[in-house]
GROMACS .gro file of C-alpha atoms in nm:
model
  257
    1UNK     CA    1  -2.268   0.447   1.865
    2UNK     CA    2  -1.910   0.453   1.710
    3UNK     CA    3  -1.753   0.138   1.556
    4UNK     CA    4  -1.509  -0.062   1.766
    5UNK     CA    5  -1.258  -0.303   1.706
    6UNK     CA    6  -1.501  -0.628   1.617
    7UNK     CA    7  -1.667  -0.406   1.399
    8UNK     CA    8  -1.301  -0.344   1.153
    9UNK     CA    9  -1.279  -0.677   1.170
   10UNK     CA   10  -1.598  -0.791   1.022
   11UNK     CA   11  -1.524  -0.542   0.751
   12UNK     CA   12  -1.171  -0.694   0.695
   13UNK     CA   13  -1.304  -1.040   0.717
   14UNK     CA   14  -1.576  -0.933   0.426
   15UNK     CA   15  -1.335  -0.788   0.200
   16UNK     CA   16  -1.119  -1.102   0.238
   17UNK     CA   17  -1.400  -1.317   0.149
   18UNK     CA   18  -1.379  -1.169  -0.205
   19UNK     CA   19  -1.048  -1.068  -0.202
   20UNK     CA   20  -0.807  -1.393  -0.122
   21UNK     CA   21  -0.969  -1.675  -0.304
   22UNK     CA   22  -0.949  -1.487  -0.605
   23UNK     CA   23  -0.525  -1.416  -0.547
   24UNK     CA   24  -0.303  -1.588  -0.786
   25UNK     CA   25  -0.551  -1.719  -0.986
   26UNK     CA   26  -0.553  -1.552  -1.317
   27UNK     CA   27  -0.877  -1.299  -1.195
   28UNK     CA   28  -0.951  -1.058  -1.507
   29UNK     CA   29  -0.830  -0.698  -1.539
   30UNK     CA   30  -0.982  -0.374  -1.661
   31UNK     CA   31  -0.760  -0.065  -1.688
   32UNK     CA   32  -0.945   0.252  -1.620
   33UNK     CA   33  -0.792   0.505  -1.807
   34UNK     CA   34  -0.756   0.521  -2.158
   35UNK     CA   35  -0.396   0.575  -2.170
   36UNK     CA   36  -0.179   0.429  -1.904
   37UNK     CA   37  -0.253   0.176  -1.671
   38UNK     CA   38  -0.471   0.162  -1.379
   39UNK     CA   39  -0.620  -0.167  -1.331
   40UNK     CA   40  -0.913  -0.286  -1.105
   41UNK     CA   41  -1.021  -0.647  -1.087
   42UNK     CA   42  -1.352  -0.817  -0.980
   43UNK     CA   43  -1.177  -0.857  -0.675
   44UNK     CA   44  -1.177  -0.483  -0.560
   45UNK     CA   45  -1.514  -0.388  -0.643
   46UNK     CA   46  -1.663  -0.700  -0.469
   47UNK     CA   47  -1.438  -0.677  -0.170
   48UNK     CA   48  -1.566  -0.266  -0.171
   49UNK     CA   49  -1.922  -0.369  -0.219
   50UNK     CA   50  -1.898  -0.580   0.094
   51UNK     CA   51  -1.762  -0.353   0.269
   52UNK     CA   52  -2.025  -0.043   0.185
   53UNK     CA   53  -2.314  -0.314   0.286
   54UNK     CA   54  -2.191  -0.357   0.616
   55UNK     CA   55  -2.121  -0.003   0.697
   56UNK     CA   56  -2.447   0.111   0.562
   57UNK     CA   57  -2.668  -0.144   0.743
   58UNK     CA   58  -2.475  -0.038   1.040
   59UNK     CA   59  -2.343   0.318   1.019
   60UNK     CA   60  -2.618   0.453   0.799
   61UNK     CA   61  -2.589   0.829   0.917
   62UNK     CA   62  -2.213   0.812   0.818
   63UNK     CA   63  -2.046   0.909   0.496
   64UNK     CA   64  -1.836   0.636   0.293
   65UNK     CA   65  -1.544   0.757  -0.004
   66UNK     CA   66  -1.426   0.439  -0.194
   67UNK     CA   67  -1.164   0.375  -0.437
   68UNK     CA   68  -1.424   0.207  -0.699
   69UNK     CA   69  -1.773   0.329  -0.634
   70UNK     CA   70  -1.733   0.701  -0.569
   71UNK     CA   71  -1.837   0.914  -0.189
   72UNK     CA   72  -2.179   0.954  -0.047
   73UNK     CA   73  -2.225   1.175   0.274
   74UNK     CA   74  -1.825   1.336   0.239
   75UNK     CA   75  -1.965   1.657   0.446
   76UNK     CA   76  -2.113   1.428   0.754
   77UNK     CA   77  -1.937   1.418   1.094
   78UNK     CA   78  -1.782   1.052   1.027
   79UNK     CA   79  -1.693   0.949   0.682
   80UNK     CA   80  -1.531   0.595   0.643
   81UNK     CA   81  -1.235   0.594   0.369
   82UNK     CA   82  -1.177   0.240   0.182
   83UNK     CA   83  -0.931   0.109  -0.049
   84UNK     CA   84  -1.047  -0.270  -0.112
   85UNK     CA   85  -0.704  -0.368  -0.244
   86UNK     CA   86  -0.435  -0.132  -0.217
   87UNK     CA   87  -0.147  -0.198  -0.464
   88UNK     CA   88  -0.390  -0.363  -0.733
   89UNK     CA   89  -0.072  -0.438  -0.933
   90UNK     CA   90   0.095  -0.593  -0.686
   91UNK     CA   91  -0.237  -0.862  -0.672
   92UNK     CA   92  -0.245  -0.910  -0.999
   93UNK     CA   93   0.085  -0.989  -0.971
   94UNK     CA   94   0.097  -1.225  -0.755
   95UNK     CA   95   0.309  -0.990  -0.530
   96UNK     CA   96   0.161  -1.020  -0.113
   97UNK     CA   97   0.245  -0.639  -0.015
   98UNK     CA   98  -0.146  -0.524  -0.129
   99UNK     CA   99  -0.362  -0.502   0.161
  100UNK     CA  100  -0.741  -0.405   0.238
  101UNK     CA  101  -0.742  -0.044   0.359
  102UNK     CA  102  -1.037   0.079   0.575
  103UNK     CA  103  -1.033   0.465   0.786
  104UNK     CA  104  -1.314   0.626   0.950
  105UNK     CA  105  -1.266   1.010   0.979
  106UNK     CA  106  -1.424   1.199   1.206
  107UNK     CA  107  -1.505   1.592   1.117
  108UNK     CA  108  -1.171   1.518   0.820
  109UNK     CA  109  -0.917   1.370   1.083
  110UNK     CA  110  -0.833   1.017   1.070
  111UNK     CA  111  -0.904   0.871   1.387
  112UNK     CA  112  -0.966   0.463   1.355
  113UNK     CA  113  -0.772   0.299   1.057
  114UNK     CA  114  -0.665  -0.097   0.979
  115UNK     CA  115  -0.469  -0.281   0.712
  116UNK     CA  116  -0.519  -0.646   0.658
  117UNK     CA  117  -0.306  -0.852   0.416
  118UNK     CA  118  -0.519  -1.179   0.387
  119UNK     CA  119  -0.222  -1.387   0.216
  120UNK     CA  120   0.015  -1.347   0.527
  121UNK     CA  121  -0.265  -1.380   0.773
  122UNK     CA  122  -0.147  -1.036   0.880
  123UNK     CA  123  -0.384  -0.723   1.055
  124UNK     CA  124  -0.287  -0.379   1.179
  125UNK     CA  125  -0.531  -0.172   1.390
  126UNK     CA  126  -0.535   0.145   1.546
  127UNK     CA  127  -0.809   0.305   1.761
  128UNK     CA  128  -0.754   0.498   2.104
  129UNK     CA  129  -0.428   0.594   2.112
  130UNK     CA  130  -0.304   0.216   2.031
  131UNK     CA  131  -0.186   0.045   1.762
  132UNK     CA  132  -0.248  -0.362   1.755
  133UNK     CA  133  -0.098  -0.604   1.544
  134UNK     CA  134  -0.224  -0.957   1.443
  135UNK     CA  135  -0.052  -1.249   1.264
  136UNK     CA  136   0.199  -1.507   1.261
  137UNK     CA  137   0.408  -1.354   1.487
  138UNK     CA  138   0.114  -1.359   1.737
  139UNK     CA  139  -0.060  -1.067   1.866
  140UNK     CA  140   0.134  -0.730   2.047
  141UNK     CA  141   0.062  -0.394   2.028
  142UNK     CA  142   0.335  -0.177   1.784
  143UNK     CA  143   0.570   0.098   1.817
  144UNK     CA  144   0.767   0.305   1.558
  145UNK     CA  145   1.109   0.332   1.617
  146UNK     CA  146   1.372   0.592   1.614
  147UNK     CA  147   1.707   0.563   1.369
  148UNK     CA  148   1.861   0.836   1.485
  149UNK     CA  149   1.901   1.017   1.175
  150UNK     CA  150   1.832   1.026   0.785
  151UNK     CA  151   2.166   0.832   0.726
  152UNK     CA  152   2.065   0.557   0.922
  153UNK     CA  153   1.732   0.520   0.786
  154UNK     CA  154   1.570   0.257   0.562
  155UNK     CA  155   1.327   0.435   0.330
  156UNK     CA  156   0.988   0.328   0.112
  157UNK     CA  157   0.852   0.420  -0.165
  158UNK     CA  158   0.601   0.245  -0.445
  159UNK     CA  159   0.807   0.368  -0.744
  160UNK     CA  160   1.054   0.588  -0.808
  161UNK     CA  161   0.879   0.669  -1.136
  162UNK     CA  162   0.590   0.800  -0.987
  163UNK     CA  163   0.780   1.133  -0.937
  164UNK     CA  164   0.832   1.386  -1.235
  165UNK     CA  165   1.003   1.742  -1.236
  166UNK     CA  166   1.029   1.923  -0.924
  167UNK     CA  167   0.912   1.665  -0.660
  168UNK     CA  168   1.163   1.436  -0.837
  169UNK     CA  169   1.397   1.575  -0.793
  170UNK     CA  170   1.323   1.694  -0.409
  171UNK     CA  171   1.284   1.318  -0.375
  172UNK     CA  172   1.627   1.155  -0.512
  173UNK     CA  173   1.790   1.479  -0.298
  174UNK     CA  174   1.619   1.261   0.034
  175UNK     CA  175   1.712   0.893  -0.103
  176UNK     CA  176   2.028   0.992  -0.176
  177UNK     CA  177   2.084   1.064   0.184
  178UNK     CA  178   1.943   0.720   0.321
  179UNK     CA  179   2.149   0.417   0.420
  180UNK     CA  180   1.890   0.205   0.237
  181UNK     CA  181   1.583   0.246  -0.014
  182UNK     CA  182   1.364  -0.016  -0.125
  183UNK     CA  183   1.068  -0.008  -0.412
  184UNK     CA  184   0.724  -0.165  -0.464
  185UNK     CA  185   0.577  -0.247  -0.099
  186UNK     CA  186   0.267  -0.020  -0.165
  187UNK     CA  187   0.031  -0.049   0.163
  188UNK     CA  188   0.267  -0.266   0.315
  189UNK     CA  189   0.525  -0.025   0.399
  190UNK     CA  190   0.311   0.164   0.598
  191UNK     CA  191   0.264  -0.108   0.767
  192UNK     CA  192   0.592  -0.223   0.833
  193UNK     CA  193   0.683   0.117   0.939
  194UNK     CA  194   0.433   0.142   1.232
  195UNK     CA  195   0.550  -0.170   1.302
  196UNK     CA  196   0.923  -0.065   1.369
  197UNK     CA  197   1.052  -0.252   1.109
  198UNK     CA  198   1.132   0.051   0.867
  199UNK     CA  199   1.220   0.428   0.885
  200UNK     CA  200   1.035   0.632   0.641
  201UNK     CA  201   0.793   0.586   0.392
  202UNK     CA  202   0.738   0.868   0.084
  203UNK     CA  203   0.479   0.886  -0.166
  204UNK     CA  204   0.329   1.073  -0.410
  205UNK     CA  205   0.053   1.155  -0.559
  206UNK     CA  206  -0.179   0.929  -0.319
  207UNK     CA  207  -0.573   0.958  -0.312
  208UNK     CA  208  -0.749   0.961  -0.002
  209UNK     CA  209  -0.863   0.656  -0.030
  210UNK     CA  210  -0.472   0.539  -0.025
  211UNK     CA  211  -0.387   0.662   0.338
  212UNK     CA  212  -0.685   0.713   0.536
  213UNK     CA  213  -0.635   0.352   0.655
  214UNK     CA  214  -0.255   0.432   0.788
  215UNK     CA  215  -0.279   0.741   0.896
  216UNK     CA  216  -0.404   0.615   1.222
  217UNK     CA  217  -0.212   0.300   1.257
  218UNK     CA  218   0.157   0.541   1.232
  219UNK     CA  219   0.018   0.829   1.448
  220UNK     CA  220  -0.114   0.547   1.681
  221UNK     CA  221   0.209   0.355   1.732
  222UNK     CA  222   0.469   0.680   1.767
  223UNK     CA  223   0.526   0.805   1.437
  224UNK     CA  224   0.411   1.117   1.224
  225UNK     CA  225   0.248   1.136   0.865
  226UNK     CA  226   0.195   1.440   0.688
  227UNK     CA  227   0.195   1.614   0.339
  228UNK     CA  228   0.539   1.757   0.222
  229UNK     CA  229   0.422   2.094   0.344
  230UNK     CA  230   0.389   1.920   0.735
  231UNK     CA  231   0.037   1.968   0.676
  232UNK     CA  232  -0.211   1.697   0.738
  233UNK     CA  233  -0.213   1.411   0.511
  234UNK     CA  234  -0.608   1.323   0.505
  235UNK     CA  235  -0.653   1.463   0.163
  236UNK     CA  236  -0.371   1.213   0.003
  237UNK     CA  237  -0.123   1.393  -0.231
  238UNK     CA  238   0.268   1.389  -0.160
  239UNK     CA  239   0.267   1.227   0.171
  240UNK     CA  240   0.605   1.160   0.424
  241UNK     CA  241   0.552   0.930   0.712
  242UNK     CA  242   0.827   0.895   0.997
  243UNK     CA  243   0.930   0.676   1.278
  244UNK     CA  244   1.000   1.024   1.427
  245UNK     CA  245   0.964   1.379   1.462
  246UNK     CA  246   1.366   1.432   1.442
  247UNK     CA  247   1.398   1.215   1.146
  248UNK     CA  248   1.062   1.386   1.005
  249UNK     CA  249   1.185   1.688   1.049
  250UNK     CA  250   1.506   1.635   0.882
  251UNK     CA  251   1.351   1.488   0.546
  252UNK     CA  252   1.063   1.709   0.545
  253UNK     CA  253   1.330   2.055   0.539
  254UNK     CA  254   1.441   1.809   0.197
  255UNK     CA  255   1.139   1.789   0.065
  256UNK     CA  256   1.028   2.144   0.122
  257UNK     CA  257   1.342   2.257  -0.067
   0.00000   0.00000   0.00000
């Protein structure tokens, strides 16, 4: 028995039990590291604790890898990747662009994936070739679209001080060629891109845990995600994702330098 589209839901529904009523309201923050800042509220690890209950009552053969509490099973056929708020900064700052991530990989390919942003009322889906969108706008099923080329494009990314040295550079040498580039949409732009609303989305440095989710829901609806070597992007890293393969290819032969 594989999960279906009921199934994501009650997993999205779960998490935003535990994350939304605690949005804008002052929830505590711990920072992980010792230097820097990498926070995680109550918020995440309740919403990711949810989430783990229902796929283990359910799914027990499968694996799980989450953000918060670690991977059990990684070398089993299907292994479900979660992110219980992506763009933690964002939520504690009162920002809407963080969303609920939740991918299910089967033998390391991402084949099922959703997004929900509780605070918009908003839900992306892919599974079987389709990608489904929920909000409200209503519901429809999504499509990428095409610019034309890297000039025309409107490009994402989280920060542009998440890049250092090399890939830095390799990434102003792309924005610098883009009609228009906008910051701090985490998740979101993802989104927004399977949803035809953007162009291209680049980010580095990303955790599994950070794409699984979106993988599916761009491949689904016409687009193409991979690493900066056009490898696949399961693994996280520096990650491109395009409305399509001309406009791919054209900032991918950037970033490869």
């Amino acid at each position: 028995m594989l999960p279906d589209r009921l199934f994501f839901n009650r997993l999205a529904d779960a998490a935003k039990a535990e994350t939304l009523p605690r949005f804008r309201t002052g929830v505590g923050v711990a920072n992980k590291l010792e230097t820097g800042f990498d926070p995680v509220t109550e918020g995440d690890q309740a919403a990711e604790r949810a989430i783990r209950a229902l796929i283990e009552e359910t799914f027990p053969d499968h694996g799980i890898l989450g953000e918060e509490y670690g991977t059990v099973g990684a070398d089993r056929d299907y292994v479900w990747v979660i992110d219980p708020i992506d763009g933690t900064r964002a939520f504690i700052s009162g920002l809407p662009v963080w969303g609920t991530l939740i991918g299910l990989y089967h033998k390391g390919r991402a084949v099922m994936g959703l997004m929900d942003q509780p605070f918009t009322g908003e839900r992306f889906f892919a599974a079987d070739g389709v990608t489904h969108y929920r909000g409200p706008e209503g519901a429809r099923t999504l499509s990428t679209r095409d610019c034309g080329a890297l000039s025309e494009a409107t490009m994402f990314t989280t920060s542009p001080y998440l890049y250092h040295g090399d890939i830095k550079t390799k990434f102003e040498a792309v924005q610098d060629k883009v009609r228009l580039a906008r910051y701090g949409c985490d998740c979101y732009a993802f989104a927004l891109l399977a949803a035809g609303h953007i162009d291209l989305v680049i980010e580095a440095g990303l955790k599994p845990y950070d794409v699984g989710g979106l993988i599916p829901l761009i491949e689904q609806a016409g687009g193409i995600v991979t690493d900066w070597n056009g490898g696949r992007a399961e693994m996280g890293g520096e990650v491109i994702a395009a409305g399509s393969a001309a406009l791919h290819a054209e900032a991918l032969a950037i970033l490869r330098g």
